[in-house]
């Protein structure tokens, strides 16, 4: 059982009793899926786990593309996963891709096919977002404490480091090496020599050195490791009798020396290690050794929960209307000193427009949330400069750390704020996955209208506009009295015809006589 909620929160969870949730982690070494059922108290009971080694990271070619063989292994796996989750509602499933899918040049093609097999969207998350979700998974699997904890997750292509307290991560980072990448670089033919092991450990330390001061032992009281590599190392050192609990530095050195003495992965004789783990074991041991030494760790507890459980917790939060993304937007507004009154005016109008066109444009509830968040943050670029502030807003939302948002969601938000005014930028839309382009185009038009109608930054700008929107036409209807009282806005609306010519969309502004009952 995975305890996911406080006593107060379980009251509202009773109505979700029996609901099935699933999380899928498309890692660089393995693909994992966890399926759980919500009970009457709001806790999650795991009812299914699947793991398959696909070596997606090991299949990257020199040109940075996923090879045909690796792609086929991965898709065959997802076809099997899809049988289990394809019929679950979209709101109850999260699928995320990590290091390899962040970097592969042909990731978009793979994701398109993966989504077809799973019948659910694939989110690519940043290293920092991956770290946050990992911390959540570990924190919910450990007893609450007032101490700060360091969490370490060694994946196939990246390693995440987090220091947090209670349920909140405080400092996060992601370094670009893992068990698969390190094994491929330092032990490509399977040979394990003292020199190769030393070089692999030193490379880890060099990667960690720029951030080591944030994660060194003086900043935490408890160290916890998770992920397949760390769990495999724990199983080995305990089975061999080198450590009775967790992983100690001494036991890690003993395992390192054992591998060096074996000389080659084919000669490794260890009871508690699966055959598919052996080729990447030297890389995992080297990375963990480098982390222990760089951060002055003496012993490491091991958690069986990590990214996937963090995803399940996020799903519970969204179901119970505790979406971390809304909290992120709210804190970002405050931190960047965004004009709250104006942001609220634009947001309110954007929501009204969305409600009118949602069905005719085939938009979903989640699309409305993205529009709302973009409206709330559309002026963030003003903190850099008023000139071209929409472009500054685009840059910030595309590149800043926004906990809870996937990379695609951040790119979509950036595209919306980029196109809130002036010349329409098609390029901002074209970099999105094809499946998101049409809806983003509609949402950007709604944001443009909402921003334009509140150019006067006054509470008296409420227009009562009626909107009709299709692929090639946008009709805006206002009362004649309102248009007469807002000549500048009327002129701006006329100018929109020129700005939107590149979209092959006709803009029509119509006046209607005010009707009384």
Coordinates of N, CA and C in Angstrom, one line a residue, residues 123-208:
X123 N 4.6 12.9 -22.0 CA 5.1 14.2 -21.6 C 6.7 14.0 -21.5
X124 N 7.4 14.9 -22.0 CA 8.9 15.0 -21.8 C 9.1 15.9 -20.7
X125 N 9.7 15.5 -19.6 CA 10.0 16.3 -18.5 C 11.4 16.7 -18.4
X126 N 11.7 17.9 -17.8 CA 13.1 18.3 -17.6 C 13.8 17.6 -16.5
X127 N 15.1 17.7 -16.4 CA 15.8 17.0 -15.3 C 15.4 17.5 -14.0
X128 N 15.1 18.8 -13.9 CA 14.6 19.4 -12.6 C 13.2 18.9 -12.2
X129 N 12.4 18.8 -13.2 CA 11.0 18.3 -12.9 C 11.1 16.8 -12.5
X130 N 12.0 16.1 -13.2 CA 12.2 14.7 -12.9 C 12.7 14.6 -11.4
X131 N 13.6 15.4 -11.0 CA 14.1 15.4 -9.6 C 13.0 15.7 -8.6
X132 N 12.1 16.7 -9.0 CA 11.0 17.0 -8.0 C 10.1 15.8 -7.8
X133 N 9.7 15.1 -8.9 CA 8.8 14.0 -8.9 C 9.5 12.8 -8.1
X134 N 10.7 12.6 -8.3 CA 11.5 11.6 -7.6 C 11.4 11.9 -6.1
X135 N 11.7 13.1 -5.7 CA 11.6 13.4 -4.3 C 10.2 13.2 -3.7
X136 N 9.2 13.5 -4.4 CA 7.8 13.3 -3.9 C 7.6 11.8 -3.7
X137 N 8.0 11.0 -4.6 CA 7.9 9.5 -4.5 C 8.6 9.0 -3.3
X138 N 9.8 9.4 -3.1 CA 10.6 9.0 -1.9 C 10.0 9.5 -0.6
X139 N 9.6 10.8 -0.6 CA 9.1 11.4 0.6 C 7.8 10.7 1.1
X140 N 6.9 10.3 0.2 CA 5.7 9.7 0.6 C 5.9 8.2 1.0
X141 N 7.1 7.7 0.7 CA 7.4 6.4 1.1 C 8.2 6.3 2.4
X142 N 8.5 7.5 3.0 CA 9.3 7.5 4.2 C 8.5 8.2 5.3
X143 N 8.8 7.9 6.6 CA 8.1 8.5 7.7 C 8.5 10.0 7.7
X144 N 7.5 10.8 8.1 CA 7.8 12.2 8.2 C 8.8 12.5 9.3
X145 N 9.7 13.5 9.0 CA 10.8 13.8 9.9 C 11.1 15.3 9.8
X146 N 11.7 15.9 10.8 CA 12.1 17.3 10.8 C 13.4 17.5 10.1
X147 N 14.1 16.3 9.9 CA 15.4 16.4 9.3 C 15.4 16.7 7.8
X148 N 16.4 17.3 7.3 CA 16.6 17.4 5.8 C 17.2 16.1 5.3
X149 N 16.7 15.7 4.1 CA 17.2 14.5 3.5 C 17.8 14.7 2.1
X150 N 18.8 14.0 1.8 CA 19.4 14.0 0.4 C 18.8 12.8 -0.3
X151 N 18.3 13.0 -1.5 CA 17.7 11.9 -2.3 C 18.6 11.8 -3.6
X152 N 19.0 10.6 -3.9 CA 19.8 10.3 -5.1 C 19.1 9.3 -6.0
X153 N 19.0 9.6 -7.2 CA 18.4 8.6 -8.2 C 19.4 8.5 -9.4
X154 N 19.9 7.3 -9.6 CA 20.8 7.1 -10.7 C 20.0 6.4 -11.8
X155 N 19.7 7.1 -12.8 CA 19.0 6.5 -14.0 C 20.0 6.0 -15.0
X156 N 19.4 5.7 -16.2 CA 20.3 5.2 -17.2 C 21.1 6.3 -17.9
X157 N 20.5 7.5 -18.0 CA 21.2 8.5 -18.7 C 21.5 9.8 -17.9
X158 N 20.9 9.9 -16.7 CA 21.1 11.1 -15.9 C 21.0 10.6 -14.4
X159 N 21.5 11.5 -13.5 CA 21.4 11.3 -12.1 C 20.8 12.5 -11.4
X160 N 19.8 12.3 -10.6 CA 19.1 13.4 -10.0 C 19.5 13.5 -8.5
X161 N 19.8 14.7 -8.0 CA 20.2 15.0 -6.7 C 19.2 16.0 -6.1
X162 N 18.6 15.7 -4.9 CA 17.6 16.6 -4.3 C 17.9 16.7 -2.8
X163 N 17.8 17.8 -2.3 CA 17.8 18.0 -0.8 C 16.4 18.6 -0.5
X164 N 15.7 18.0 0.5 CA 14.4 18.5 0.8 C 14.1 18.2 2.3
X165 N 13.0 18.8 2.7 CA 12.5 18.6 4.1 C 11.0 18.3 4.1
X166 N 10.6 17.2 4.8 CA 9.2 16.8 4.7 C 8.8 16.5 3.3
X167 N 7.8 17.1 2.8 CA 7.3 16.8 1.5 C 7.8 17.8 0.4
X168 N 8.6 18.7 0.8 CA 9.0 19.8 -0.1 C 10.5 19.7 -0.5
X169 N 10.8 19.5 -1.8 CA 12.2 19.6 -2.2 C 12.7 21.1 -2.1
X170 N 13.9 21.2 -1.7 CA 14.5 22.6 -1.5 C 15.4 22.9 -2.6
X171 N 16.4 22.0 -2.9 CA 17.4 22.2 -3.9 C 17.4 21.0 -4.8
X172 N 17.4 21.2 -6.1 CA 17.3 20.1 -7.1 C 18.4 20.3 -8.2
X173 N 18.9 19.2 -8.7 CA 19.8 19.3 -9.8 C 19.8 17.9 -10.6
X174 N 20.2 18.0 -11.8 CA 20.3 16.8 -12.7 C 21.6 16.8 -13.4
X175 N 22.4 15.8 -13.2 CA 23.7 15.8 -13.9 C 23.6 14.7 -15.1
X176 N 24.3 15.0 -16.1 CA 24.1 14.2 -17.4 C 24.9 13.0 -17.5
X177 N 24.8 12.1 -16.5 CA 25.4 10.8 -16.6 C 24.7 9.8 -15.8
X178 N 24.7 8.5 -16.2 CA 23.9 7.5 -15.5 C 24.6 6.2 -15.7
X179 N 23.9 5.1 -15.3 CA 24.6 3.8 -15.4 C 24.8 3.3 -16.8
X180 N 23.9 3.6 -17.7 CA 24.0 3.2 -19.1 C 25.1 4.0 -19.8
X181 N 25.0 5.4 -19.7 CA 25.9 6.2 -20.4 C 27.4 6.0 -19.9
X182 N 27.5 5.9 -18.6 CA 28.8 5.7 -18.0 C 29.4 4.3 -18.4
X183 N 28.6 3.3 -18.5 CA 29.0 2.0 -18.9 C 29.5 2.0 -20.4
X184 N 28.7 2.7 -21.2 CA 29.0 2.7 -22.6 C 30.3 3.5 -22.9
X185 N 30.5 4.5 -22.1 CA 31.7 5.4 -22.3 C 33.0 4.7 -21.7
X186 N 32.9 4.1 -20.5 CA 34.1 3.6 -19.9 C 34.3 2.1 -19.9
X187 N 33.3 1.4 -20.1 CA 33.4 -0.1 -20.2 C 32.7 -0.6 -21.5
X188 N 33.0 -0.1 -22.6 CA 32.2 -0.4 -23.8 C 32.3 -1.8 -24.3
X189 N 33.5 -2.5 -24.0 CA 33.6 -3.9 -24.4 C 33.5 -4.8 -23.3
X190 N 33.0 -4.3 -22.1 CA 32.8 -5.2 -21.0 C 34.0 -5.3 -20.1
X191 N 35.2 -4.8 -20.5 CA 36.4 -5.0 -19.7 C 36.4 -4.0 -18.5
X192 N 36.7 -4.5 -17.3 CA 36.7 -3.7 -16.1 C 38.1 -3.7 -15.5
X193 N 38.8 -2.6 -15.7 CA 40.2 -2.5 -15.2 C 40.2 -1.4 -14.1
X194 N 41.3 -1.4 -13.2 CA 41.4 -0.3 -12.2 C 41.4 1.1 -12.8
X195 N 42.1 1.2 -13.9 CA 42.2 2.5 -14.6 C 40.8 3.0 -15.1
X196 N 40.1 2.1 -15.8 CA 38.8 2.4 -16.3 C 37.8 2.8 -15.2
X197 N 37.9 2.1 -14.1 CA 37.0 2.4 -13.0 C 37.3 3.7 -12.4
X198 N 38.6 4.0 -12.2 CA 39.0 5.2 -11.6 C 38.6 6.4 -12.5
X199 N 38.7 6.3 -13.8 CA 38.3 7.3 -14.7 C 36.8 7.6 -14.7
X200 N 36.0 6.5 -14.5 CA 34.6 6.6 -14.5 C 34.2 7.3 -13.2
X201 N 34.8 7.0 -12.1 CA 34.5 7.6 -10.8 C 34.9 9.1 -10.8
X202 N 36.1 9.4 -11.4 CA 36.6 10.8 -11.5 C 35.7 11.6 -12.4
X203 N 35.1 11.0 -13.5 CA 34.2 11.8 -14.3 C 33.0 12.2 -13.5
X204 N 32.5 11.3 -12.7 CA 31.3 11.6 -11.9 C 31.6 12.7 -11.0
X205 N 32.8 12.7 -10.3 CA 33.1 13.7 -9.4 C 33.3 15.1 -10.1
X206 N 33.8 15.1 -11.3 CA 33.9 16.3 -12.1 C 32.6 16.9 -12.4
X207 N 31.6 16.0 -12.7 CA 30.3 16.5 -13.1 C 29.6 17.1 -11.9
X208 N 29.8 16.5 -10.7 CA 29.2 16.9 -9.5 C 29.8 18.1 -8.9

